[in-house]
C-alpha cells in the first residue's frame, strides 16, 4: 500500500478557491479521493489563528476528518500590514516526513514551494502531487510537481 503524507496550506487554498469559484474547498471530498487504497502516514493543515468562533469550528471539522491542525497567530504590524504564513513550517514538516512516504500531497498554489518539491523528488525519490486552483497556481510549482491536480467542481462545496 502506498504511504502518503498530506500538507495543506489552508490560507492559500481558502483564498484561491474563493477567488476563482466563489465557493469553499470540500475537505471531505478531498480526503475521500486521496485516502483510497493508501496508508496515510501524516496529515497537516496549516492555518492562521485569529481567534474567532467560525475559524475554531472549521479547525474542529478538519480535526474530525483526520488532520493535525497547526496554528500560527495572525500578526498585525504597526504599519497596517499583516503577517502569517506557514512556508517554513510546511517545508520542515515535508522534509521530515519525505523519507518515510512514497507520495507527498501538497495543497497550495504558492510558487515558493517549487524548490521544496524538486528537492523531495531528487533526494527522497518521492512522488509529489500538487493540488491547486487553475490560473492561481504558480507555473513553477505545477512544472516541478510529479502530478498536478486541478481543484475543480468535484472538490468544491456549495456548487
PDB file of N, CA, C and O in Angstrom, residues 110-153:
ATOM      1  N   UNK A 110       1.327  28.199  -4.111  1.00  0.00           N
ATOM      2  CA  UNK A 110       2.452  29.077  -3.824  1.00  0.00           C
ATOM      3  C   UNK A 110       3.726  28.592  -4.521  1.00  0.00           C
ATOM      4  O   UNK A 110       4.251  27.527  -4.206  1.00  0.00           O
ATOM      5  N   UNK A 111       4.228  29.400  -5.437  1.00  0.00           N
ATOM      6  CA  UNK A 111       5.439  29.063  -6.181  1.00  0.00           C
ATOM      7  C   UNK A 111       6.680  28.933  -5.324  1.00  0.00           C
ATOM      8  O   UNK A 111       7.678  28.350  -5.763  1.00  0.00           O
ATOM      9  N   UNK A 112       6.650  29.450  -4.105  1.00  0.00           N
ATOM     10  CA  UNK A 112       7.798  29.304  -3.210  1.00  0.00           C
ATOM     11  C   UNK A 112       8.104  27.840  -2.904  1.00  0.00           C
ATOM     12  O   UNK A 112       9.208  27.512  -2.477  1.00  0.00           O
ATOM     13  N   UNK A 113       7.131  26.965  -3.110  1.00  0.00           N
ATOM     14  CA  UNK A 113       7.337  25.555  -2.801  1.00  0.00           C
ATOM     15  C   UNK A 113       7.989  24.763  -3.936  1.00  0.00           C
ATOM     16  O   UNK A 113       8.275  23.581  -3.771  1.00  0.00           O
ATOM     17  N   UNK A 114       8.254  25.388  -5.075  1.00  0.00           N
ATOM     18  CA  UNK A 114       8.821  24.628  -6.187  1.00  0.00           C
ATOM     19  C   UNK A 114      10.178  24.013  -5.853  1.00  0.00           C
ATOM     20  O   UNK A 114      10.452  22.862  -6.210  1.00  0.00           O
ATOM     21  N   UNK A 115      11.023  24.741  -5.140  1.00  0.00           N
ATOM     22  CA  UNK A 115      12.335  24.196  -4.751  1.00  0.00           C
ATOM     23  C   UNK A 115      12.193  23.019  -3.790  1.00  0.00           C
ATOM     24  O   UNK A 115      12.931  22.038  -3.887  1.00  0.00           O
ATOM     25  N   UNK A 116      11.240  23.122  -2.877  1.00  0.00           N
ATOM     26  CA  UNK A 116      10.966  22.019  -1.955  1.00  0.00           C
ATOM     27  C   UNK A 116      10.529  20.777  -2.724  1.00  0.00           C
ATOM     28  O   UNK A 116      11.013  19.666  -2.468  1.00  0.00           O
ATOM     29  N   UNK A 117       9.624  20.954  -3.658  1.00  0.00           N
ATOM     30  CA  UNK A 117       9.117  19.834  -4.457  1.00  0.00           C
ATOM     31  C   UNK A 117      10.265  19.158  -5.208  1.00  0.00           C
ATOM     32  O   UNK A 117      10.400  17.928  -5.190  1.00  0.00           O
ATOM     33  N   UNK A 118      11.111  19.947  -5.837  1.00  0.00           N
ATOM     34  CA  UNK A 118      12.250  19.389  -6.568  1.00  0.00           C
ATOM     35  C   UNK A 118      13.195  18.637  -5.634  1.00  0.00           C
ATOM     36  O   UNK A 118      13.661  17.545  -5.961  1.00  0.00           O
ATOM     37  N   UNK A 119      13.470  19.194  -4.469  1.00  0.00           N
ATOM     38  CA  UNK A 119      14.378  18.570  -3.508  1.00  0.00           C
ATOM     39  C   UNK A 119      13.836  17.223  -3.026  1.00  0.00           C
ATOM     40  O   UNK A 119      14.566  16.231  -2.947  1.00  0.00           O
ATOM     41  N   UNK A 120      12.547  17.180  -2.703  1.00  0.00           N
ATOM     42  CA  UNK A 120      11.927  15.948  -2.199  1.00  0.00           C
ATOM     43  C   UNK A 120      11.947  14.855  -3.271  1.00  0.00           C
ATOM     44  O   UNK A 120      12.173  13.686  -2.971  1.00  0.00           O
ATOM     45  N   UNK A 121      11.747  15.249  -4.514  1.00  0.00           N
ATOM     46  CA  UNK A 121      11.772  14.263  -5.600  1.00  0.00           C
ATOM     47  C   UNK A 121      13.174  13.715  -5.824  1.00  0.00           C
ATOM     48  O   UNK A 121      13.345  12.508  -5.987  1.00  0.00           O
ATOM     49  N   UNK A 122      14.182  14.578  -5.825  1.00  0.00           N
ATOM     50  CA  UNK A 122      15.538  14.121  -6.113  1.00  0.00           C
ATOM     51  C   UNK A 122      16.195  13.427  -4.921  1.00  0.00           C
ATOM     52  O   UNK A 122      16.809  12.385  -5.085  1.00  0.00           O
ATOM     53  N   UNK A 123      16.023  13.995  -3.727  1.00  0.00           N
ATOM     54  CA  UNK A 123      16.702  13.423  -2.561  1.00  0.00           C
ATOM     55  C   UNK A 123      16.006  12.174  -2.018  1.00  0.00           C
ATOM     56  O   UNK A 123      16.660  11.229  -1.583  1.00  0.00           O
ATOM     57  N   UNK A 124      14.671  12.146  -2.036  1.00  0.00           N
ATOM     58  CA  UNK A 124      13.931  11.045  -1.413  1.00  0.00           C
ATOM     59  C   UNK A 124      13.173  10.186  -2.420  1.00  0.00           C
ATOM     60  O   UNK A 124      12.503   9.240  -2.037  1.00  0.00           O
ATOM     61  N   UNK A 125      13.262  10.544  -3.694  1.00  0.00           N
ATOM     62  CA  UNK A 125      12.584   9.795  -4.755  1.00  0.00           C
ATOM     63  C   UNK A 125      11.076   9.663  -4.485  1.00  0.00           C
ATOM     64  O   UNK A 125      10.464   8.651  -4.827  1.00  0.00           O
ATOM     65  N   UNK A 126      10.515  10.676  -3.870  1.00  0.00           N
ATOM     66  CA  UNK A 126       9.083  10.672  -3.557  1.00  0.00           C
ATOM     67  C   UNK A 126       8.305  11.293  -4.714  1.00  0.00           C
ATOM     68  O   UNK A 126       8.785  12.213  -5.386  1.00  0.00           O
ATOM     69  N   UNK A 127       7.120  10.775  -4.919  1.00  0.00           N
ATOM     70  CA  UNK A 127       6.180  11.385  -5.853  1.00  0.00           C
ATOM     71  C   UNK A 127       5.604  12.605  -5.140  1.00  0.00           C
ATOM     72  O   UNK A 127       5.249  12.523  -3.967  1.00  0.00           O
ATOM     73  N   UNK A 128       5.517  13.717  -5.828  1.00  0.00           N
ATOM     74  CA  UNK A 128       4.908  14.904  -5.242  1.00  0.00           C
ATOM     75  C   UNK A 128       3.722  15.314  -6.103  1.00  0.00           C
ATOM     76  O   UNK A 128       3.863  15.634  -7.276  1.00  0.00           O
ATOM     77  N   UNK A 129       2.560  15.273  -5.463  1.00  0.00           N
ATOM     78  CA  UNK A 129       1.312  15.624  -6.122  1.00  0.00           C
ATOM     79  C   UNK A 129       0.851  16.961  -5.547  1.00  0.00           C
ATOM     80  O   UNK A 129       0.740  17.109  -4.331  1.00  0.00           O
ATOM     81  N   UNK A 130       0.617  17.919  -6.425  1.00  0.00           N
ATOM     82  CA  UNK A 130       0.189  19.250  -6.006  1.00  0.00           C
ATOM     83  C   UNK A 130      -1.260  19.453  -6.408  1.00  0.00           C
ATOM     84  O   UNK A 130      -1.640  19.196  -7.551  1.00  0.00           O
ATOM     85  N   UNK A 131      -2.068  19.890  -5.452  1.00  0.00           N
ATOM     86  CA  UNK A 131      -3.443  20.304  -5.707  1.00  0.00           C
ATOM     87  C   UNK A 131      -3.455  21.827  -5.701  1.00  0.00           C
ATOM     88  O   UNK A 131      -2.991  22.441  -4.734  1.00  0.00           O
ATOM     89  N   UNK A 132      -3.984  22.428  -6.759  1.00  0.00           N
ATOM     90  CA  UNK A 132      -4.044  23.877  -6.824  1.00  0.00           C
ATOM     91  C   UNK A 132      -5.170  24.345  -7.733  1.00  0.00           C
ATOM     92  O   UNK A 132      -5.726  23.573  -8.523  1.00  0.00           O
ATOM     93  N   UNK A 133      -5.493  25.604  -7.608  1.00  0.00           N
ATOM     94  CA  UNK A 133      -6.565  26.211  -8.402  1.00  0.00           C
ATOM     95  C   UNK A 133      -5.994  26.651  -9.750  1.00  0.00           C
ATOM     96  O   UNK A 133      -4.996  27.377  -9.791  1.00  0.00           O
ATOM     97  N   UNK A 134      -6.617  26.199 -10.849  1.00  0.00           N
ATOM     98  CA  UNK A 134      -6.131  26.593 -12.175  1.00  0.00           C
ATOM     99  C   UNK A 134      -6.121  28.116 -12.336  1.00  0.00           C
ATOM    100  O   UNK A 134      -7.051  28.789 -11.939  1.00  0.00           O
ATOM    101  N   UNK A 135      -5.024  28.609 -12.891  1.00  0.00           N
ATOM    102  CA  UNK A 135      -4.893  30.044 -13.107  1.00  0.00           C
ATOM    103  C   UNK A 135      -4.377  30.786 -11.887  1.00  0.00           C
ATOM    104  O   UNK A 135      -3.947  31.930 -11.999  1.00  0.00           O
ATOM    105  N   UNK A 136      -4.412  30.144 -10.722  1.00  0.00           N
ATOM    106  CA  UNK A 136      -3.933  30.785  -9.491  1.00  0.00           C
ATOM    107  C   UNK A 136      -2.842  29.944  -8.811  1.00  0.00           C
ATOM    108  O   UNK A 136      -2.478  30.216  -7.677  1.00  0.00           O
ATOM    109  N   UNK A 137      -2.354  28.951  -9.519  1.00  0.00           N
ATOM    110  CA  UNK A 137      -1.244  28.134  -9.028  1.00  0.00           C
ATOM    111  C   UNK A 137      -0.018  28.497  -9.856  1.00  0.00           C
ATOM    112  O   UNK A 137      -0.091  28.540 -11.090  1.00  0.00           O
ATOM    113  N   UNK A 138       1.093  28.752  -9.187  1.00  0.00           N
ATOM    114  CA  UNK A 138       2.317  29.165  -9.874  1.00  0.00           C
ATOM    115  C   UNK A 138       2.754  28.114 -10.889  1.00  0.00           C
ATOM    116  O   UNK A 138       2.775  26.917 -10.584  1.00  0.00           O
ATOM    117  N   UNK A 139       3.101  28.564 -12.084  1.00  0.00           N
ATOM    118  CA  UNK A 139       3.566  27.653 -13.134  1.00  0.00           C
ATOM    119  C   UNK A 139       4.790  26.868 -12.668  1.00  0.00           C
ATOM    120  O   UNK A 139       4.915  25.679 -12.979  1.00  0.00           O
ATOM    121  N   UNK A 140       5.672  27.511 -11.914  1.00  0.00           N
ATOM    122  CA  UNK A 140       6.878  26.819 -11.436  1.00  0.00           C
ATOM    123  C   UNK A 140       6.527  25.651 -10.514  1.00  0.00           C
ATOM    124  O   UNK A 140       7.187  24.612 -10.536  1.00  0.00           O
ATOM    125  N   UNK A 141       5.470  25.801  -9.718  1.00  0.00           N
ATOM    126  CA  UNK A 141       5.037  24.720  -8.826  1.00  0.00           C
ATOM    127  C   UNK A 141       4.415  23.585  -9.644  1.00  0.00           C
ATOM    128  O   UNK A 141       4.710  22.407  -9.407  1.00  0.00           O
ATOM    129  N   UNK A 142       3.573  23.926 -10.589  1.00  0.00           N
ATOM    130  CA  UNK A 142       2.957  22.912 -11.460  1.00  0.00           C
ATOM    131  C   UNK A 142       4.038  22.131 -12.195  1.00  0.00           C
ATOM    132  O   UNK A 142       4.004  20.895 -12.249  1.00  0.00           O
ATOM    133  N   UNK A 143       5.016  22.844 -12.749  1.00  0.00           N
ATOM    134  CA  UNK A 143       6.068  22.203 -13.545  1.00  0.00           C
ATOM    135  C   UNK A 143       7.005  21.345 -12.706  1.00  0.00           C
ATOM    136  O   UNK A 143       7.561  20.369 -13.211  1.00  0.00           O
ATOM    137  N   UNK A 144       7.176  21.680 -11.441  1.00  0.00           N
ATOM    138  CA  UNK A 144       8.073  20.892 -10.591  1.00  0.00           C
ATOM    139  C   UNK A 144       7.393  19.645 -10.026  1.00  0.00           C
ATOM    140  O   UNK A 144       8.062  18.678  -9.675  1.00  0.00           O
ATOM    141  N   UNK A 145       6.077  19.632  -9.960  1.00  0.00           N
ATOM    142  CA  UNK A 145       5.335  18.507  -9.369  1.00  0.00           C
ATOM    143  C   UNK A 145       5.379  17.280 -10.272  1.00  0.00           C
ATOM    144  O   UNK A 145       5.429  17.400 -11.496  1.00  0.00           O
ATOM    145  N   UNK A 146       5.333  16.107  -9.651  1.00  0.00           N
ATOM    146  CA  UNK A 146       5.207  14.867 -10.416  1.00  0.00           C
ATOM    147  C   UNK A 146       3.826  14.835 -11.065  1.00  0.00           C
ATOM    148  O   UNK A 146       3.676  14.454 -12.222  1.00  0.00           O
ATOM    149  N   UNK A 147       2.816  15.199 -10.273  1.00  0.00           N
ATOM    150  CA  UNK A 147       1.432  15.268 -10.745  1.00  0.00           C
ATOM    151  C   UNK A 147       0.811  16.570 -10.257  1.00  0.00           C
ATOM    152  O   UNK A 147       1.062  16.971  -9.125  1.00  0.00           O
ATOM    153  N   UNK A 148       0.002  17.178 -11.106  1.00  0.00           N
ATOM    154  CA  UNK A 148      -0.755  18.367 -10.716  1.00  0.00           C
ATOM    155  C   UNK A 148      -2.237  18.039 -10.852  1.00  0.00           C
ATOM    156  O   UNK A 148      -2.689  17.572 -11.885  1.00  0.00           O
ATOM    157  N   UNK A 149      -2.979  18.264  -9.779  1.00  0.00           N
ATOM    158  CA  UNK A 149      -4.424  18.002  -9.758  1.00  0.00           C
ATOM    159  C   UNK A 149      -5.127  19.342  -9.607  1.00  0.00           C
ATOM    160  O   UNK A 149      -4.963  20.037  -8.596  1.00  0.00           O
ATOM    161  N   UNK A 150      -5.881  19.717 -10.627  1.00  0.00           N
ATOM    162  CA  UNK A 150      -6.639  20.964 -10.564  1.00  0.00           C
ATOM    163  C   UNK A 150      -7.779  20.829  -9.563  1.00  0.00           C
ATOM    164  O   UNK A 150      -8.509  19.837  -9.575  1.00  0.00           O
ATOM    165  N   UNK A 151      -7.915  21.817  -8.721  1.00  0.00           N
ATOM    166  CA  UNK A 151      -9.074  21.881  -7.837  1.00  0.00           C
ATOM    167  C   UNK A 151     -10.220  22.405  -8.688  1.00  0.00           C
ATOM    168  O   UNK A 151     -10.142  23.500  -9.247  1.00  0.00           O
ATOM    169  N   UNK A 152     -11.242  21.573  -8.827  1.00  0.00           N
ATOM    170  CA  UNK A 152     -12.398  21.931  -9.659  1.00  0.00           C
ATOM    171  C   UNK A 152     -13.670  21.459  -8.966  1.00  0.00           C
ATOM    172  O   UNK A 152     -13.636  21.117  -7.803  1.00  0.00           O
ATOM    173  N   UNK A 153     -14.774  21.440  -9.705  1.00  0.00           N
ATOM    174  CA  UNK A 153     -16.111  21.221  -9.135  1.00  0.00           C
ATOM    175  C   UNK A 153     -16.246  20.052  -8.167  1.00  0.00           C
ATOM    176  O   UNK A 153     -16.926  20.166  -7.166  1.00  0.00           O
TER     177      UNK A 153
END
